[in-house]
Short mmCIF file of N, CA, C and O in Angstrom, two decimals:
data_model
loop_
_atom_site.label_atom_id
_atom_site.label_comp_id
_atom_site.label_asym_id
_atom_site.label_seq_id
_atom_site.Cartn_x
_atom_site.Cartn_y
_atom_site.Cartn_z
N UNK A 1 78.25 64.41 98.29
CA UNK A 1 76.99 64.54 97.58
C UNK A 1 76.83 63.46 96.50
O UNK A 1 77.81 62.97 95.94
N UNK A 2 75.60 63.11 96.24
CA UNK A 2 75.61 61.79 95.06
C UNK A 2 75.88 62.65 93.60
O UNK A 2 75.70 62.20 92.47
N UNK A 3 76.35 64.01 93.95
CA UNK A 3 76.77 64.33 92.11
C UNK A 3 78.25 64.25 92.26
O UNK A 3 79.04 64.61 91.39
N UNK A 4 78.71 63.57 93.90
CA UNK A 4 80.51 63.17 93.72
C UNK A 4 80.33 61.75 93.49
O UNK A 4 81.35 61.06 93.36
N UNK A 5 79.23 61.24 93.42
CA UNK A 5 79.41 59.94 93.38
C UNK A 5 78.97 59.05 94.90
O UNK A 5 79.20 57.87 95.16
N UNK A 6 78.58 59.60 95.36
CA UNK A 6 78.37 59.00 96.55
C UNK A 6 77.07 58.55 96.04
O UNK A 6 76.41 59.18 95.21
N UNK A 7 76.61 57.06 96.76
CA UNK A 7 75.66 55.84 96.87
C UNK A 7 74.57 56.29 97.51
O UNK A 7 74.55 56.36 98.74
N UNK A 8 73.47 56.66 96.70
CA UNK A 8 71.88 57.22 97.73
C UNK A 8 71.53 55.91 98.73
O UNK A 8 70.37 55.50 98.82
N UNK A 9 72.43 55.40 99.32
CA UNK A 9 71.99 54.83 100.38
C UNK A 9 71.11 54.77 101.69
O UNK A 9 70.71 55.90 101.96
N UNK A 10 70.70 53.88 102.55
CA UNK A 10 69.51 54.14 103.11
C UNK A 10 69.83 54.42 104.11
O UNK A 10 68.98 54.98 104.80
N UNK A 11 71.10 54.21 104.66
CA UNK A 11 71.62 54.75 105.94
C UNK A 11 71.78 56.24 105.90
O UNK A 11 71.18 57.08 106.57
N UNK A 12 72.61 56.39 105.09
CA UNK A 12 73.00 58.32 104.04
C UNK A 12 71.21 58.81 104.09
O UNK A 12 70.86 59.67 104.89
N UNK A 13 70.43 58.29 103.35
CA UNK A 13 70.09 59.20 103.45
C UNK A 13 68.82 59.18 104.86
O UNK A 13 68.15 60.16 105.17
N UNK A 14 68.75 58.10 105.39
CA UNK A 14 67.74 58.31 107.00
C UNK A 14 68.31 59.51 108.03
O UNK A 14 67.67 60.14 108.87
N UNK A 15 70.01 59.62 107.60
CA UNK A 15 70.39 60.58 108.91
C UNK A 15 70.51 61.70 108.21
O UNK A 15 70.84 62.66 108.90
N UNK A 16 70.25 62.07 106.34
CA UNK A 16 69.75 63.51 105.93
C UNK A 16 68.69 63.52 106.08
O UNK A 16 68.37 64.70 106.00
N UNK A 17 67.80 62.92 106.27
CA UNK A 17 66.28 63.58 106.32
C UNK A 17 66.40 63.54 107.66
O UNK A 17 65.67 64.47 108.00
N UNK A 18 66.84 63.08 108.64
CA UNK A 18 66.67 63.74 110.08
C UNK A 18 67.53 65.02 110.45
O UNK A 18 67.73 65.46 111.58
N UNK A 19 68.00 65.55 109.18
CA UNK A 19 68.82 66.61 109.89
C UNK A 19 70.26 66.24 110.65
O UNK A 19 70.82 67.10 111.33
N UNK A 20 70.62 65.36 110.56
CA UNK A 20 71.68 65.20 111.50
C UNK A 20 73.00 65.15 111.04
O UNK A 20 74.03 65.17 111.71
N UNK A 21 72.82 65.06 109.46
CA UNK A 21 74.10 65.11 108.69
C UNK A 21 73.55 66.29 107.39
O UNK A 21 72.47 66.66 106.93
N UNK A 22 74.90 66.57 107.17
CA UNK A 22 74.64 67.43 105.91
C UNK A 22 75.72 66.84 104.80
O UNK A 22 76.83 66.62 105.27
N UNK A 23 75.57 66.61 103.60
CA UNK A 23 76.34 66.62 102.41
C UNK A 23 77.16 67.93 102.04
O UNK A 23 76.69 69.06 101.94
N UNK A 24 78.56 67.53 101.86
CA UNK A 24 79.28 68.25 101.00
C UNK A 24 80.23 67.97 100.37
O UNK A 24 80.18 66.74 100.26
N UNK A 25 81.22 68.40 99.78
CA UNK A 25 82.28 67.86 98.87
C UNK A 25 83.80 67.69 99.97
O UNK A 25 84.37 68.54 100.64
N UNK A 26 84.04 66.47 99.82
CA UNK A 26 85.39 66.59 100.89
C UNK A 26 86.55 66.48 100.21
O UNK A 26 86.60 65.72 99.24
N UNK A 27 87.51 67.12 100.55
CA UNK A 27 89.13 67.16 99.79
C UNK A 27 89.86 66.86 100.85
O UNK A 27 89.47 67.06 102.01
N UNK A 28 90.88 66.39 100.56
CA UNK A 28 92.47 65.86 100.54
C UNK A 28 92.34 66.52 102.04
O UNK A 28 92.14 66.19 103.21
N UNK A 29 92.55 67.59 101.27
CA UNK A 29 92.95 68.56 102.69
C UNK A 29 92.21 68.58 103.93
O UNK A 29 92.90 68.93 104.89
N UNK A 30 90.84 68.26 104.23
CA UNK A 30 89.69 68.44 104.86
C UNK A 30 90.23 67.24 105.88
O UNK A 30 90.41 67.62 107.04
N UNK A 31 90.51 65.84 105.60
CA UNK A 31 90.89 64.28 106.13
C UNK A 31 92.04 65.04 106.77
O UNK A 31 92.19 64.64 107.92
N UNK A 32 92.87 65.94 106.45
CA UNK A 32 93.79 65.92 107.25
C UNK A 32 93.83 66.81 108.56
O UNK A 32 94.78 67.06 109.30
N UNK A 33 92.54 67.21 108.62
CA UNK A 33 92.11 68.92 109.72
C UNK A 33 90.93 67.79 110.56
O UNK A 33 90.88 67.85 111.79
N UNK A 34 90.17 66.99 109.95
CA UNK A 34 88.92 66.78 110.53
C UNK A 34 89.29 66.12 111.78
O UNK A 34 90.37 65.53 111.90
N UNK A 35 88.43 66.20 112.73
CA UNK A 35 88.46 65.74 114.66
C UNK A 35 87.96 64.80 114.47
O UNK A 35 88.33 63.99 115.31
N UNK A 36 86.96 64.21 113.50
CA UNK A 36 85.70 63.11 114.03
C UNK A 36 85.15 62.63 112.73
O UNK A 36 85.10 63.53 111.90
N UNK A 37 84.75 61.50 112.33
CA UNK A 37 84.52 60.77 110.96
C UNK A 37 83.95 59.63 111.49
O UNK A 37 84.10 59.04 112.56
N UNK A 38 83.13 59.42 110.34
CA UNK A 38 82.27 58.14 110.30
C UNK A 38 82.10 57.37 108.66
O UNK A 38 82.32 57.91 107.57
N UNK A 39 81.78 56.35 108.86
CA UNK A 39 81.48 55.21 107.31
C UNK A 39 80.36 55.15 107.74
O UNK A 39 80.08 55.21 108.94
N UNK A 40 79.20 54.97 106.42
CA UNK A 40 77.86 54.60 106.99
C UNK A 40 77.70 53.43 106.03
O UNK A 40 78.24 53.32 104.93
N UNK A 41 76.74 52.43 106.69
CA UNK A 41 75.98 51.48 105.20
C UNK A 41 75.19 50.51 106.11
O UNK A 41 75.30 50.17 107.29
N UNK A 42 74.30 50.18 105.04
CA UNK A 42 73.12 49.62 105.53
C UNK A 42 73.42 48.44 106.49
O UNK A 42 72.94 48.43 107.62
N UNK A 43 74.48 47.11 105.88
CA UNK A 43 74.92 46.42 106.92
C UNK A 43 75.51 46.81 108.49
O UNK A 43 75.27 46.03 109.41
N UNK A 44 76.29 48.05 108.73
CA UNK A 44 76.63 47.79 109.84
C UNK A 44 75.90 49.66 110.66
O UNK A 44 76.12 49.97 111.84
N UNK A 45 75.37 50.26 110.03
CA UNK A 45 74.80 51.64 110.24
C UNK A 45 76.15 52.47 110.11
O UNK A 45 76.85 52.54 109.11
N UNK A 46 76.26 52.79 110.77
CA UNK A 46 77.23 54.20 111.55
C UNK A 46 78.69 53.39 112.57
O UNK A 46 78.76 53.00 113.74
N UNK A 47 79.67 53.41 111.44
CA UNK A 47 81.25 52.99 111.98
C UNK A 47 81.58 54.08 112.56
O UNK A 47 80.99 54.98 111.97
N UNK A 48 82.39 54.63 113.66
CA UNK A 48 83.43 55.51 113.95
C UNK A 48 84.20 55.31 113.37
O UNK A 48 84.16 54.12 113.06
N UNK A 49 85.71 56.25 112.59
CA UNK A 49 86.78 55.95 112.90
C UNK A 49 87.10 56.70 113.58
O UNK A 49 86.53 57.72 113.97
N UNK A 50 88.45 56.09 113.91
CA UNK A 50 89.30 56.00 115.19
C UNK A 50 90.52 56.79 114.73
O UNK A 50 90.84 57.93 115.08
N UNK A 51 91.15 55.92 113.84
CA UNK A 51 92.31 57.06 113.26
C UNK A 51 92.27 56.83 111.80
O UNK A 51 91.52 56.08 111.17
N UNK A 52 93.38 57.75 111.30
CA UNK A 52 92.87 58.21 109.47
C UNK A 52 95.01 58.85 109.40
O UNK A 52 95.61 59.85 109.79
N UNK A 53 95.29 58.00 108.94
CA UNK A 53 96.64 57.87 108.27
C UNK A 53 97.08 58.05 109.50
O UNK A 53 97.53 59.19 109.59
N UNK A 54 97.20 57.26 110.81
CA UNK A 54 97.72 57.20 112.14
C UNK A 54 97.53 58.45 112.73
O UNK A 54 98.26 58.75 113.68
N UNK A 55 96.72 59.20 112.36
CA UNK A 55 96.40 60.60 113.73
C UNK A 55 94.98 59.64 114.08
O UNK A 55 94.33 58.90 113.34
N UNK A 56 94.82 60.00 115.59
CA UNK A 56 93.91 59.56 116.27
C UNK A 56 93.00 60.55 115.91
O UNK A 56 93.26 61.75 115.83
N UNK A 57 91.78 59.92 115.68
CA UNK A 57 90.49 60.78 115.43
C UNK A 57 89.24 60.64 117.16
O UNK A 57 88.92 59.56 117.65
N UNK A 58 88.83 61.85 117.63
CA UNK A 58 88.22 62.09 118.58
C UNK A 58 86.39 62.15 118.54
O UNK A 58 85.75 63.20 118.67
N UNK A 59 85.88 60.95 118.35
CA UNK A 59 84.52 61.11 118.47
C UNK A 59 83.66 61.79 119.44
O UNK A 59 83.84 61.79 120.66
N UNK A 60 82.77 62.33 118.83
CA UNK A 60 82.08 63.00 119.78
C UNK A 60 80.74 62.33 120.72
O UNK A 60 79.61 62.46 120.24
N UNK A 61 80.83 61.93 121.46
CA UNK A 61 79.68 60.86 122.21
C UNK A 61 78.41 60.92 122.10
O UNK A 61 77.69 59.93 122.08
N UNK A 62 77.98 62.25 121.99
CA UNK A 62 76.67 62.56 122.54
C UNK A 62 76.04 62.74 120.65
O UNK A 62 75.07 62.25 120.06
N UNK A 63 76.92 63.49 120.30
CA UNK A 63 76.57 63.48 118.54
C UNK A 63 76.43 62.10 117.80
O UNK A 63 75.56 61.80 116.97
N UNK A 64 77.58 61.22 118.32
CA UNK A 64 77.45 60.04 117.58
C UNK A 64 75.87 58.80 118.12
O UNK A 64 75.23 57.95 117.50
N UNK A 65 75.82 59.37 119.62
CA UNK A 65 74.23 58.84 119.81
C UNK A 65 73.15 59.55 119.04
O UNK A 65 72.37 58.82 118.42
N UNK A 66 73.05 60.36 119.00
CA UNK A 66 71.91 60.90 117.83
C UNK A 66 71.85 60.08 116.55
O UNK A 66 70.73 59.91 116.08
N UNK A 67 73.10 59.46 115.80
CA UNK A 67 73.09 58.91 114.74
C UNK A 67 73.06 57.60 114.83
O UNK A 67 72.52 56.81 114.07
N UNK A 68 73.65 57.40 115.76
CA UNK A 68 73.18 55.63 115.87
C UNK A 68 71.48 55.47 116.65
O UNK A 68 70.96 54.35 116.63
N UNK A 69 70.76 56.58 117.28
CA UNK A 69 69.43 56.47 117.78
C UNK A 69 68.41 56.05 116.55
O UNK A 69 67.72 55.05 116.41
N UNK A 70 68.62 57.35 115.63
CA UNK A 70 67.90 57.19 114.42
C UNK A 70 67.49 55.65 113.71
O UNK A 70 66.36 55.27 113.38
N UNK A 71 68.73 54.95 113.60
CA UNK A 71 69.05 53.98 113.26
C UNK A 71 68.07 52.80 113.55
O UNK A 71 67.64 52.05 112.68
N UNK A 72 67.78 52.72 114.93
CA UNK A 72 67.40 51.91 115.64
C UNK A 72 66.03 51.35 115.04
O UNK A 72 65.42 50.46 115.63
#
């Protein structure tokens, strides 16, 4: 959320007003459970990652087209 400090960016916020992402507060603990992650920013839209302290992270295909569609 931008009251953690996160950047009202234009990527952040095109895929909250479409509904396709939601804001919340992430901890320590959360990076180490999560299946699927993304970086957003205006230069490159919507990064996957891949892995996050060497566990392989599993994108979801059909979700991650919705967010890179928007984009377009």
């Amino acid at each position: 959320p931008l009251a953690d400090g996160a950047l009202p960016g234009i990527v952040r916020g095109r895929l909250v007003r479409a509904g396709l992402v939601t804001e919340s507060r992430v901890q320590i603990t959360d990076l180490d459970t999560c299946q699927t992650a993304c970086l957003t920013n205006a230069l490159v839209g919507v990064r996957l990652i891949h892995t996050l302290n060497g566990r392989a992270l599993y994108p979801e295909p059909a979700r991650f087209a919705e967010l890179f569609a928007v984009l377009k």
